[in-house]
Amino acid sequence: MPTDTATRASAQIGEQTLLDMFWIMLLSRRLDERSWMLHRQGKIAFHISAMGHEAAQVAAAFAIHRGVDYVHPYYRDLALVLAVGVTPTDFMMSLYGKQADLSSGGRQMPSHFSNRSLHIVSGSAPVATQVPQAAGLAFAIKYKQRCGLVDPNDTTQPRLALTCLGEGATSQGEWHEGMNWAGVHQLPFICLVQNNIYAISVPVQSQMAVEHVADRASAYGVKGVIVDGNDLLAMYDVMADAVQRAYSGEGATLVEAKTYRPVPHSSDDDDRSYRSRDEVEAWKRKDPIVRFQRYLTDEGLLDPAKIDAYEARARAEVDRAQADAEAAPLPAAEDALGDVYAPVEG
Amino acid sequence: MAIMTLIDAVRMAMDEEMARDPRVFITGEDVGPRGGVFRATLGLHEKYGGERVVDSPLAELSIVAVGMGAALADLRPICEIQFADFIHPAFNQIISEVSRMYYRSDGQWLVPMVIRAPYGGGIAGGLYHSQSIEAFFTHAPGLKVVVPSTPYDARGLLKSAVRDPNPVLYLEPKKGYRSIKGEVPEAEYTVPIGPARIAREGGDLSVFAYGMMAHYAVQAAEKVAREDGIDAEVIDLRTLLPVDKDAIVNSVKKTGKALIVHEDTHTMGYAAEVAAVLGDDGFEYLDGPIKRLTGPDVPGVPFSHPMQEYFMPNPDKIAAAIRDLAAY
Ligand SMILES: Cc1ncc(C[n+]2csc(CCOP(=O)(O)OP(=O)(O)O)c2C)c(N)n1
Ligand SMILES: [Mg+2]
């Protein structure tokens, strides 16, 4: 990782892109806040949040070839999938279980993201199941390149697979087996662990005997990196390096983003039983969006008027998404019977 | 026409599909230079190279999950589970992931993969090298479960499985790998997944079976025809999921009696579903009880010979069950 500021990958990001990253973080946050509110109002059945994780997710998305490289996300990746191209309306459709829910047609709970044309792979609820599958996506990329099915330099083709999960989910055997394949086959694979120090209520110390998830990387022969997940630019640097390694055939990277979830695990959780308000308040002062907004203001890219304009735009987009979703039709009851088997040709 | 063993037919199908489609690859434990512990992939590593015949880590869940990921990326994996007994570490991936992906993504994401697993007892394999696992997986809509019992079907059904856009669990009766021989044409063909096969036509009663038991059921039917003049029809179910209800009901429409045979244990075994299909749609054609001949309800196939033979149905036991039912 180049430490010299001028050669940092983030130093190459154009001004408009920096603002775009800020915009996606802000949009995700406002959409997320609205979702919590809709749940409190009894309008939706469930919400699970990306709050606090936005910098880690948006930096990861902007470092890859968005919409082309494979992404196999987890339920907390709202900001990530927004950055890849999912819209607030898409998300609202899933919150309301509407037929137009692009992820699943209303079959899955919200935040089980999928969008095939954006190369976002559908996820399930059992944690970590996506990790060995993402290794399989990366295996396929390498296979196609080596067997002459695609040109390795063809940038219209996926050239890596990115998957995400929480630190708690790394206790699963699925994670181990996926990492192992990624190492054995030197796959173009990035595993982004969003370590928010809790798995629902269980603190990380009860989850693993090592201090950092990334300490385990050497056990798989992959590169492990620890980064402040609330620092968008640091996060981007680490991800850009991992992407470069994947594209150039150097193999897999395990990125551990240290972050925090300032809200309950989900709309079904009450976090007061397992952590102090002081702890939560201390982390809120490290909010990744506030931090990046301050940076952009210091750099002269944002000022109060511009911020207000972004806020107004976010509010309008979220309002419209909510209105569209509320007006949209529910699935037909018998849609429950569809898509069990794909038709066999011939 | 060549006479071929069942395992040779399995290998031939993989060889042909790999030659036909560069997206087809094989992974599993020892499938590479050794050609698999049963030699199902013998010679394929040499022919297609290590890129396409890939020795996996000793880790079943990721054999399936990596295969699934590759299938999502439009490859055509054939994943070998060395013994069906060791598929359970991959249960979560098969049940929660492989079989549900198409449905949960509203038809966006396909999982065109084959999971091959040698299964079944009678080979001195004890509890952990003899299991029948079909009952677990035939309860997973979205998955197809196929069991060939002849070399002809072994080749034709496996080729269809590789080409199917859906995931297929392909269970190979390993006791019959070399003992079951049959005619296999030189010319290419496929056998469709779905329809059962009338293995022997008959009018007195119907025997429903699959895998090694279909093979034995034909032997038993010949025996009772010779010795007792009973004309049993044998239906080789061969696709267990989706269930070929028509074939089950149509045979009983003709014969009026049903015996279902499998080597899996009794309670909640596949025979229960066949019986339920007949209860739902075949009731008025029945003129006798629906009978089941299965392994006993013990936790696994025991190792020592007398206990193993006690566990396993065989042609004599099937013949006896046919006689009993015919006499009803
Ligand atoms: C296999 C499995 N067991 C239990 C659960 C219930 N569950 C959902 S999320 C979660 C905690 C996950 O924590 P972590 O991996 O740290 O991710 P985070 O939610 O903190 O981002 C649990 C126990 C599950 N979804 N899957
Ligand atoms: Mg966590």
XYZ file of C-alpha atoms and ligand atoms in Angstrom:
701
model
C 0.000 0.000 0.000
C 1.593 3.293 -1.031
C 1.667 5.531 2.020
C 2.789 8.603 0.129
C -0.354 10.743 -0.157
C 0.216 11.705 -3.777
C 0.468 8.090 -4.993
C -2.523 6.860 -3.008
C -5.232 5.497 -5.252
C -7.722 7.825 -3.591
C -5.634 10.803 -4.658
C -6.478 9.908 -8.256
C -10.235 10.093 -7.690
C -11.742 13.003 -9.611
C -13.717 15.690 -7.826
C -17.033 14.662 -9.341
C -16.455 11.063 -8.298
C -15.742 12.157 -4.736
C -19.055 13.992 -4.753
C -20.783 10.967 -6.264
C -19.462 8.821 -3.437
C -20.722 11.352 -0.910
C -24.079 11.378 -2.644
C -24.535 7.595 -2.506
C -23.598 7.521 1.182
C -26.079 10.275 1.925
C -28.818 8.697 -0.174
C -28.299 5.356 1.536
C -28.478 6.985 4.966
C -31.667 8.877 4.236
C -33.300 5.845 2.643
C -32.249 3.799 5.637
C -33.665 6.331 8.108
C -36.938 6.398 6.224
C -37.092 2.605 6.341
C -36.734 2.607 10.134
C -39.514 5.169 10.277
C -41.797 3.140 8.023
C -41.254 0.188 10.297
C -42.161 2.213 13.386
C -45.281 3.342 11.564
C -46.218 -0.268 10.954
C -46.086 0.159 7.174
C -43.386 -2.442 6.570
C -42.615 -5.741 8.267
C -38.847 -5.605 8.565
C -35.776 -3.472 8.077
C -32.078 -4.189 8.448
C -29.696 -1.324 8.197
C -26.456 -0.278 6.521
C -26.033 2.673 8.887
C -22.462 3.295 9.919
C -21.156 0.987 7.188
C -21.678 3.370 4.280
C -18.073 4.418 3.755
C -16.770 0.854 3.692
C -19.460 -0.174 1.233
C -19.355 2.802 -1.088
C -15.561 2.743 -1.296
C -15.660 -0.975 -2.094
C -18.200 -0.460 -4.853
C -16.363 2.465 -6.419
C -13.090 0.511 -6.460
C -14.480 -2.313 -8.605
C -15.955 -2.186 -12.090
C -19.497 -1.478 -10.951
C -22.219 -3.437 -12.728
C -19.673 -5.684 -14.416
C -17.601 -7.358 -11.695
C -19.595 -9.849 -9.632
C -20.884 -8.742 -6.246
C -22.284 -11.279 -3.789
C -23.430 -9.008 -0.978
C -24.952 -9.559 2.455
C -28.060 -8.085 4.023
C -26.282 -4.992 5.342
C -25.027 -3.843 1.920
C -27.648 -1.234 1.030
C -25.084 1.487 0.298
C -22.993 -0.939 -1.702
C -25.825 -2.032 -3.976
C -27.015 1.570 -4.410
C -23.504 2.395 -5.580
C -23.620 -0.501 -8.044
C -26.894 0.727 -9.524
C -29.856 -0.457 -7.477
C -32.313 2.417 -7.058
C -34.191 3.634 -3.960
C -37.390 2.566 -5.715
C -36.047 -0.962 -6.165
C -35.300 -1.069 -2.469
C -38.675 0.317 -1.435
C -40.426 -2.266 -3.611
C -38.698 -4.993 -1.606
C -39.570 -3.318 1.713
C -43.214 -3.413 0.750
C -43.043 -6.898 -0.804
C -44.296 -5.591 -4.122
C -44.382 -7.489 -7.386
C -41.881 -5.051 -8.886
C -39.254 -6.019 -6.304
C -36.370 -6.732 -8.678
C -34.511 -8.874 -6.177
C -37.091 -11.581 -5.781
C -40.547 -10.472 -6.923
C -41.553 -10.247 -3.285
C -40.471 -13.780 -2.439
C -37.628 -12.794 -0.118
C -37.464 -10.496 2.872
C -36.045 -7.033 2.162
C -32.280 -6.584 1.836
C -31.765 -9.939 0.125
C -30.414 -8.076 -2.866
C -30.260 -9.427 -6.394
C -29.952 -7.862 -9.796
C -28.646 -10.085 -12.523
C -28.059 -7.371 -15.088
C -25.901 -5.540 -12.518
C -24.133 -8.815 -11.622
C -25.418 -8.643 -8.060
C -26.017 -12.234 -6.993
C -29.074 -13.155 -4.937
C -28.296 -13.931 -1.309
C -30.065 -15.998 1.306
C -30.366 -15.632 5.061
C -27.978 -18.303 6.388
C -24.859 -16.219 6.932
C -21.625 -16.806 4.976
C -23.226 -19.074 2.364
C -22.295 -16.482 -0.255
C -18.570 -16.730 0.416
C -17.768 -20.090 -1.190
C -20.198 -19.226 -4.002
C -18.275 -16.028 -4.635
C -15.128 -18.149 -4.769
C -16.973 -20.144 -7.440
C -17.745 -16.973 -9.394
C -14.071 -16.041 -9.194
C -13.135 -19.589 -10.181
C -15.342 -19.234 -13.264
C -13.647 -15.955 -14.195
C -10.234 -17.570 -14.067
C -11.480 -20.706 -15.825
C -12.938 -18.729 -18.713
C -9.744 -16.752 -19.108
C -7.508 -19.810 -19.009
C -9.698 -21.930 -21.275
C -9.938 -19.166 -23.864
C -13.652 -18.488 -23.355
C -13.025 -14.795 -22.620
C -10.155 -12.414 -23.192
C -8.574 -11.517 -19.818
C -8.292 -7.898 -20.953
C -11.930 -7.616 -21.990
C -13.208 -5.036 -19.520
C -16.825 -5.698 -20.485
C -16.502 -9.047 -18.677
C -16.397 -9.600 -14.901
C -12.791 -9.748 -13.734
C -13.315 -10.293 -10.023
C -15.861 -11.383 -7.444
C -16.459 -9.286 -4.336
C -18.343 -10.715 -1.387
C -19.207 -9.193 1.985
C -20.168 -10.431 5.414
C -19.958 -9.514 9.063
C -17.227 -10.572 11.475
C -19.618 -12.928 13.254
C -20.305 -14.818 10.050
C -16.605 -15.588 9.676
C -17.087 -18.199 12.392
C -18.971 -20.300 9.852
C -17.297 -23.157 8.016
C -18.586 -21.675 4.763
C -16.252 -18.725 5.215
C -13.276 -20.954 5.863
C -13.961 -23.136 2.853
C -14.494 -20.173 0.561
C -11.294 -18.499 1.699
C -9.430 -21.752 1.261
C -10.512 -22.131 -2.376
C -9.646 -18.515 -3.033
C -6.162 -19.137 -1.706
C -5.523 -22.530 -3.300
C -6.556 -21.297 -6.735
C -5.259 -17.710 -6.377
C -8.644 -16.455 -7.378
C -9.643 -12.912 -8.388
C -11.637 -12.670 -5.193
C -12.134 -10.029 -2.530
C -13.753 -10.812 0.787
C -14.798 -7.654 2.594
C -15.496 -8.301 6.257
C -17.435 -5.445 7.814
C -16.389 -5.797 11.430
C -18.873 -3.850 13.520
C -17.805 -5.752 16.666
C -21.202 -7.341 17.238
C -23.087 -10.264 15.795
C -26.520 -9.239 16.973
C -25.559 -9.097 20.680
C -22.428 -11.240 20.696
C -19.218 -9.198 20.922
C -16.279 -10.056 18.722
C -14.269 -11.371 21.700
C -16.761 -14.193 22.040
C -16.531 -14.854 18.332
C -12.817 -15.424 17.800
C -9.599 -15.728 19.766
C -7.569 -13.565 17.399
C -7.756 -9.805 17.566
C -8.438 -9.242 13.883
C -10.321 -11.303 11.316
C -7.556 -10.387 8.878
C -5.044 -12.201 11.102
C -6.448 -15.375 9.614
C -5.600 -14.431 6.034
C -2.180 -16.065 6.125
C -3.862 -19.363 7.013
C -5.403 -19.294 3.535
C -2.476 -17.905 1.606
C -4.335 -14.701 0.828
C -3.403 -11.142 1.614
C -5.061 -9.691 4.692
C -5.548 -5.973 5.266
C -7.066 -4.073 8.163
C -8.547 -0.668 7.512
C -10.626 1.982 9.226
C -13.950 1.331 7.555
C -15.266 4.734 8.558
C -12.538 6.475 6.554
C -13.776 6.463 2.975
C -10.447 7.347 1.386
C -8.414 4.844 3.406
C -11.022 2.256 2.541
C -10.771 3.130 -1.146
C -6.988 2.792 -1.101
C -7.171 -0.679 0.364
C -9.916 -1.775 -1.994
C -8.160 -0.345 -5.046
C -5.097 -2.380 -4.172
C -7.182 -5.530 -3.718
C -8.861 -4.904 -7.077
C -5.503 -4.437 -8.771
C -4.275 -7.704 -7.286
C -7.360 -9.496 -8.549
C -7.175 -8.032 -12.051
C -3.481 -8.785 -12.431
C -3.717 -12.390 -11.296
C -2.009 -11.898 -7.954
C -4.856 -13.548 -6.117
C -7.329 -12.993 -3.349
C -7.514 -10.334 -0.642
C -9.257 -10.338 2.707
C -10.174 -6.783 3.661
C -11.304 -6.200 7.221
C -13.088 -2.879 7.635
C -13.371 -1.804 11.267
C -16.697 -0.113 11.720
C -19.771 0.105 13.927
C -23.519 -0.265 13.675
C -25.027 2.680 15.568
C -28.553 1.224 15.387
C -30.026 -2.116 16.507
C -29.165 -5.204 14.468
C -32.539 -5.073 12.755
C -36.038 -3.839 13.370
C -36.516 -6.902 15.578
C -33.584 -6.092 17.880
C -33.234 -3.976 21.034
C -29.564 -3.185 21.530
C -29.930 -1.682 25.015
C -29.594 -5.119 26.542
C -26.044 -5.679 25.304
C -24.232 -2.353 24.948
C -24.044 0.990 26.696
C -25.456 4.220 25.338
C -22.043 5.789 25.964
C -20.446 3.344 23.603
C -23.025 4.023 20.915
C -22.705 7.792 21.321
C -18.904 7.599 21.123
C -19.142 5.759 17.817
C -21.740 8.144 16.444
C -19.097 10.853 16.748
C -17.015 8.827 14.269
C -19.833 8.742 11.728
C -18.364 8.065 8.286
C -20.675 10.442 6.437
C -20.100 13.380 8.770
C -16.396 12.676 8.480
C -16.341 12.647 4.692
C -18.598 15.665 4.491
C -16.113 17.540 6.674
C -13.252 16.432 4.429
C -15.042 17.556 1.267
C -15.900 20.869 2.906
C -12.271 21.370 3.890
C -11.256 20.566 0.303
C -13.685 23.197 -0.950
C -15.903 20.694 -2.752
C -18.866 21.133 -0.447
C -20.381 24.092 1.318
C -23.624 24.458 3.309
C -25.639 25.390 0.242
C -24.405 22.398 -1.720
C -25.052 20.099 1.211
C -28.596 21.449 1.460
C -29.099 20.765 -2.207
C -27.916 17.163 -1.793
C -30.198 16.752 1.206
C -33.175 18.080 -0.720
C -32.425 15.748 -3.611
C -32.114 12.761 -1.269
C -35.411 13.610 0.403
C -37.127 13.941 -2.962
C -35.754 10.625 -4.209
C -36.745 8.799 -1.049
C -40.221 10.405 -1.110
C -40.697 9.363 -4.698
C -39.431 5.829 -4.073
C -41.806 5.449 -1.157
C -44.754 6.822 -3.130
C -43.981 4.566 -6.102
C -43.702 1.519 -3.885
C -46.889 2.289 -1.995
C -48.782 2.699 -5.267
C -47.340 -0.440 -6.856
C -49.323 -3.695 -6.974
C -48.650 -6.645 -4.718
C -47.781 -9.956 -6.359
C -50.654 -12.225 -7.330
C -51.127 -14.943 -4.718
C -50.372 -17.665 -7.238
C -47.007 -16.071 -8.034
C -45.976 -18.193 -5.058
C -45.939 -21.123 -7.470
C -43.642 -19.698 -10.137
C -39.957 -20.244 -10.919
C -39.450 -23.591 -9.238
C -37.752 -25.063 -12.313
C -36.387 -23.311 -15.355
C -37.853 -24.698 -18.575
C -35.701 -27.267 -20.362
C -35.035 -26.382 -23.993
C -35.589 -28.733 -26.882
C -24.073 -51.656 -29.649
C -21.466 -52.287 -27.036
C -21.951 -54.005 -23.693
C -20.816 -51.597 -21.046
C -20.761 -51.282 -17.263
C -22.729 -48.575 -15.518
C -19.626 -46.676 -14.457
C -18.204 -46.778 -17.984
C -21.450 -45.226 -19.192
C -21.186 -42.489 -16.562
C -17.628 -41.736 -17.659
C -18.628 -41.771 -21.318
C -21.362 -39.208 -20.675
C -18.947 -36.854 -18.927
C -16.343 -37.305 -21.638
C -18.861 -36.537 -24.363
C -20.265 -33.495 -22.603
C -16.795 -32.105 -21.928
C -15.904 -32.556 -25.574
C -19.147 -30.895 -26.647
C -19.125 -27.897 -24.323
C -15.966 -26.163 -23.045
C -17.958 -24.784 -20.111
C -18.274 -28.267 -18.610
C -15.731 -29.040 -15.898
C -15.397 -31.574 -13.115
C -14.415 -31.025 -9.525
C -14.339 -33.227 -6.459
C -11.974 -35.180 -4.276
C -9.410 -37.307 -6.149
C -11.138 -36.753 -9.501
C -7.870 -35.639 -11.119
C -4.956 -37.950 -12.034
C -6.373 -40.786 -9.934
C -9.682 -40.622 -11.795
C -11.809 -40.724 -8.647
C -11.883 -43.410 -5.988
C -14.321 -45.397 -8.135
C -12.503 -44.336 -11.351
C -15.557 -42.580 -12.753
C -13.312 -39.800 -14.108
C -10.457 -42.060 -15.168
C -8.521 -40.616 -18.090
C -10.412 -37.327 -18.141
C -7.668 -35.367 -16.374
C -5.179 -36.616 -18.923
C -7.519 -35.786 -21.787
C -8.837 -32.389 -20.669
C -6.138 -31.138 -18.304
C -6.052 -29.840 -14.761
C -8.023 -26.712 -15.632
C -11.120 -28.757 -16.406
C -10.712 -31.747 -14.108
C -9.952 -30.145 -10.794
C -8.970 -31.931 -7.593
C -10.870 -30.073 -4.889
C -9.919 -29.552 -1.275
C -11.389 -32.194 1.025
C -14.451 -30.080 1.705
C -17.897 -30.985 0.416
C -19.778 -27.792 1.133
C -17.396 -25.833 -1.003
C -17.318 -28.482 -3.732
C -21.018 -27.717 -4.078
C -20.821 -23.984 -3.355
C -17.921 -23.310 -5.711
C -19.730 -25.353 -8.321
C -22.818 -23.269 -7.722
C -20.881 -20.010 -8.085
C -19.374 -21.260 -11.327
C -22.831 -22.235 -12.561
C -24.120 -18.739 -11.748
C -21.310 -17.500 -13.984
C -22.634 -19.758 -16.773
C -20.182 -22.650 -16.502
C -21.486 -26.235 -16.346
C -19.921 -27.858 -13.290
C -20.093 -31.549 -12.536
C -19.346 -31.824 -8.828
C -18.464 -35.240 -7.494
C -19.212 -36.124 -3.887
C -16.942 -39.082 -3.250
C -19.589 -41.028 -1.334
C -23.175 -39.852 -0.879
C -22.585 -40.382 2.839
C -20.359 -37.311 2.815
C -22.849 -34.993 1.179
C -24.239 -33.848 4.520
C -21.620 -31.109 5.066
C -23.026 -29.639 1.845
C -26.651 -29.976 2.953
C -27.018 -26.273 3.684
C -25.636 -25.303 0.296
C -27.863 -27.755 -1.557
C -31.047 -27.026 0.377
C -30.718 -23.305 1.147
C -28.813 -22.246 -1.937
C -28.664 -24.530 -4.959
C -32.297 -25.582 -4.958
C -33.685 -22.157 -4.045
C -31.689 -19.758 -6.178
C -33.982 -19.746 -9.204
C -37.103 -19.253 -7.096
C -35.687 -16.701 -4.702
C -34.324 -14.552 -7.513
C -37.661 -14.532 -9.323
C -36.149 -16.558 -12.142
C -33.093 -14.338 -12.664
C -30.283 -16.638 -11.591
C -29.924 -20.181 -12.915
C -27.862 -22.929 -11.320
C -27.098 -25.374 -14.143
C -25.000 -27.809 -12.157
C -24.772 -31.544 -11.599
C -23.876 -33.080 -8.258
C -22.867 -36.716 -8.743
C -22.825 -39.008 -5.739
C -22.292 -42.771 -5.555
C -24.804 -44.126 -3.060
C -26.187 -47.302 -1.599
C -25.258 -50.394 0.359
C -24.371 -54.026 0.007
C -20.683 -53.291 -0.444
C -19.352 -53.847 3.111
C -19.287 -50.096 3.575
C -20.907 -49.894 6.977
C -22.861 -46.914 8.182
C -20.798 -44.299 6.366
C -20.166 -45.787 2.931
C -23.595 -47.263 2.230
C -26.198 -44.597 2.755
C -29.188 -43.823 0.626
C -29.756 -40.077 0.841
C -32.566 -39.490 -1.615
C -35.267 -38.876 0.984
C -33.487 -35.776 2.278
C -33.107 -34.237 -1.139
C -36.388 -35.223 -2.773
C -37.925 -32.849 -0.222
C -36.253 -29.891 -1.940
C -38.364 -28.427 -4.772
C -36.083 -26.671 -7.237
C -33.675 -29.582 -7.257
C -33.984 -32.551 -9.615
C -33.013 -35.957 -8.272
C -32.104 -38.651 -10.778
C -31.063 -42.289 -10.207
C -30.096 -44.443 -13.205
C -30.193 -48.230 -12.987
C -28.885 -49.227 -16.410
C -25.812 -48.201 -18.406
C -28.082 -46.913 -21.182
C -29.865 -44.577 -18.789
C -26.693 -43.732 -16.902
C -25.237 -42.211 -20.047
C -28.402 -40.626 -21.403
C -29.670 -39.168 -18.152
C -26.292 -37.753 -17.143
C -25.994 -35.996 -20.489
C -29.441 -34.498 -19.942
C -28.433 -33.491 -16.427
C -25.395 -31.599 -17.701
C -27.572 -29.752 -20.222
C -30.420 -29.032 -17.808
C -30.713 -25.386 -16.710
C -31.623 -26.626 -13.218
C -29.471 -28.270 -10.570
C -29.515 -32.058 -10.713
C -28.478 -34.418 -7.941
C -27.347 -37.528 -9.791
C -27.236 -40.590 -7.546
C -25.280 -43.525 -8.883
C -25.944 -46.994 -7.431
C -22.354 -47.823 -6.642
C -22.924 -51.521 -5.978
C -23.943 -51.719 -9.618
C -21.031 -49.677 -11.001
C -19.345 -52.769 -12.398
C -21.904 -55.515 -11.809
C -24.646 -53.897 -13.894
C -23.831 -54.291 -17.575
C -25.982 -53.445 -20.525
C -26.181 -52.402 -24.119
C -25.217 -48.870 -24.988
C -25.432 -47.670 -28.579
C -22.448 -46.066 -30.206
C -24.459 -43.111 -31.484
C -25.128 -40.192 -29.216
C -28.473 -39.909 -27.427
C -29.983 -38.385 -24.332
C -32.655 -39.688 -21.987
C -35.057 -37.024 -20.722
C -35.183 -36.252 -17.020
C -38.707 -36.708 -15.691
C -40.389 -39.804 -17.114
C -40.126 -43.151 -15.373
C -39.386 -46.252 -17.442
C -41.285 -49.508 -17.697
C -38.427 -51.905 -17.051
C -40.621 -54.976 -17.424
C -44.200 -55.069 -18.608
C -46.667 -57.091 -16.604
C -50.312 -57.226 -15.638
C -50.569 -58.770 -12.167
C -48.961 -56.155 -9.950
C -46.621 -53.174 -10.095
C -43.199 -52.980 -8.499
C -41.807 -49.457 -8.157
C -38.067 -49.178 -7.614
C -34.953 -47.272 -8.647
C -31.204 -47.719 -8.712
C -29.903 -51.100 -7.617
C -33.374 -52.073 -6.478
C -34.814 -51.556 -9.957
C -32.176 -53.931 -11.243
C -33.057 -56.466 -8.526
C -36.782 -55.984 -9.062
C -36.451 -57.074 -12.691
C -34.543 -60.174 -11.567
C -37.217 -60.907 -8.965
C -39.992 -60.424 -11.535
C -38.330 -62.896 -13.907
C -37.999 -65.368 -11.063
C -41.678 -65.239 -10.025
C -42.714 -65.404 -13.665
C -40.682 -68.594 -14.085
C -41.495 -70.200 -10.772
C -45.003 -68.984 -9.964
C -46.473 -67.666 -13.182
C -46.876 -64.178 -11.672
C -46.623 -61.397 -14.233
C -45.172 -58.399 -12.418
C -44.630 -55.000 -13.985
C -41.471 -53.202 -12.901
C -41.359 -49.425 -13.046
C -37.881 -47.949 -12.804
C -38.708 -44.525 -11.406
C -35.252 -43.122 -12.384
C -36.276 -39.463 -11.826
C -37.335 -39.137 -8.187
C -37.861 -35.370 -8.240
C -40.029 -34.114 -9.863
C -42.211 -37.177 -9.240
C -43.613 -38.922 -12.326
C -47.120 -39.307 -10.886
C -48.640 -40.384 -14.191
C -46.334 -43.358 -14.554
C -47.104 -44.473 -11.009
C -50.860 -44.172 -11.366
C -51.005 -45.582 -14.909
C -49.220 -48.769 -13.941
C -51.540 -49.399 -11.003
C -54.525 -48.620 -13.215
C -53.405 -51.675 -15.174
C -52.359 -53.999 -12.332
C -54.343 -52.916 -9.263
C -51.505 -53.673 -6.840
C -48.367 -51.840 -5.793
C -45.117 -52.883 -4.145
C -42.528 -50.189 -3.591
C -38.923 -51.159 -3.003
C -35.970 -49.127 -1.815
C -32.883 -49.799 0.213
C -33.209 -46.580 2.197
C -34.679 -46.909 5.668
C -38.422 -47.247 6.023
C -40.051 -44.300 7.791
C -40.401 -41.208 5.576
C -38.534 -42.993 2.795
C -39.313 -42.320 -0.870
C -41.821 -45.191 -0.863
C -44.037 -43.140 1.398
C -44.397 -40.553 -1.352
C -45.179 -43.173 -3.996
C -47.811 -44.627 -1.670
C -49.255 -41.166 -1.106
C -49.469 -40.527 -4.856
C -51.455 -43.746 -5.168
C -53.613 -42.765 -2.204
C -54.385 -39.411 -3.795
C -54.824 -40.375 -7.431
C -54.901 -44.153 -7.677
C -57.293 -45.191 -4.934
C -60.058 -46.451 -7.169
C -57.663 -48.677 -9.138
C -56.232 -50.462 -6.111
C -57.441 -53.890 -5.146
C -54.844 -54.640 -2.508
C -52.781 -52.881 0.137
C -49.862 -50.703 -0.930
C -46.806 -52.601 0.288
C -43.303 -51.349 1.016
C -40.109 -53.385 1.055
C -37.305 -51.230 2.437
C -34.317 -51.180 4.712
C -35.258 -51.357 8.393
C -35.462 -48.295 10.636
C -31.929 -48.424 12.023
C -29.435 -45.526 11.858
C -27.363 -46.996 9.048
C -26.327 -50.067 7.103
C -24.284 -52.277 9.471
C -20.896 -53.570 8.347
C -20.700 -57.251 9.243
C -22.025 -59.519 6.486
C -25.056 -61.147 8.160
C -26.320 -57.813 9.465
C -25.718 -56.084 6.145
C -27.616 -58.781 4.263
C -30.425 -58.541 6.791
C -30.638 -54.825 6.083
C -30.534 -54.925 2.290
C -33.453 -55.898 0.062
C -32.374 -58.387 -2.625
C -34.012 -60.320 -5.478
C -35.165 -63.143 -3.167
C -36.756 -60.764 -0.684
C -38.421 -58.854 -3.506
C -39.687 -62.118 -5.037
C -41.153 -63.119 -1.685
C -42.881 -59.750 -1.333
C -44.277 -60.060 -4.860
C -45.689 -63.518 -4.073
C -47.309 -62.256 -0.875
C -48.930 -59.332 -2.612
C -50.020 -61.383 -5.624
C -51.726 -63.813 -3.238
C -53.708 -61.063 -1.542
C -26.512 -19.602 9.799
C -27.237 -18.493 10.493
N -27.358 -18.506 11.840
C -27.990 -17.506 12.454
C -28.520 -16.452 11.765
C -29.239 -15.304 12.481
N -28.395 -14.086 12.348
C -28.626 -13.192 11.373
S -27.507 -11.987 11.337
C -26.701 -12.602 12.671
C -25.503 -11.895 13.216
C -24.498 -11.621 12.152
O -23.449 -10.863 12.662
P -22.238 -10.424 11.747
O -21.832 -11.542 10.874
O -21.204 -9.835 12.605
O -22.875 -9.332 10.790
P -23.559 -7.961 11.165
O -25.023 -8.197 11.205
O -23.005 -7.538 12.482
O -23.184 -7.012 10.083
C -27.327 -13.762 13.137
C -26.910 -14.550 14.318
C -28.383 -16.491 10.359
N -28.896 -15.535 9.575
N -27.720 -17.496 9.750
Mg -21.016 -7.797 13.111
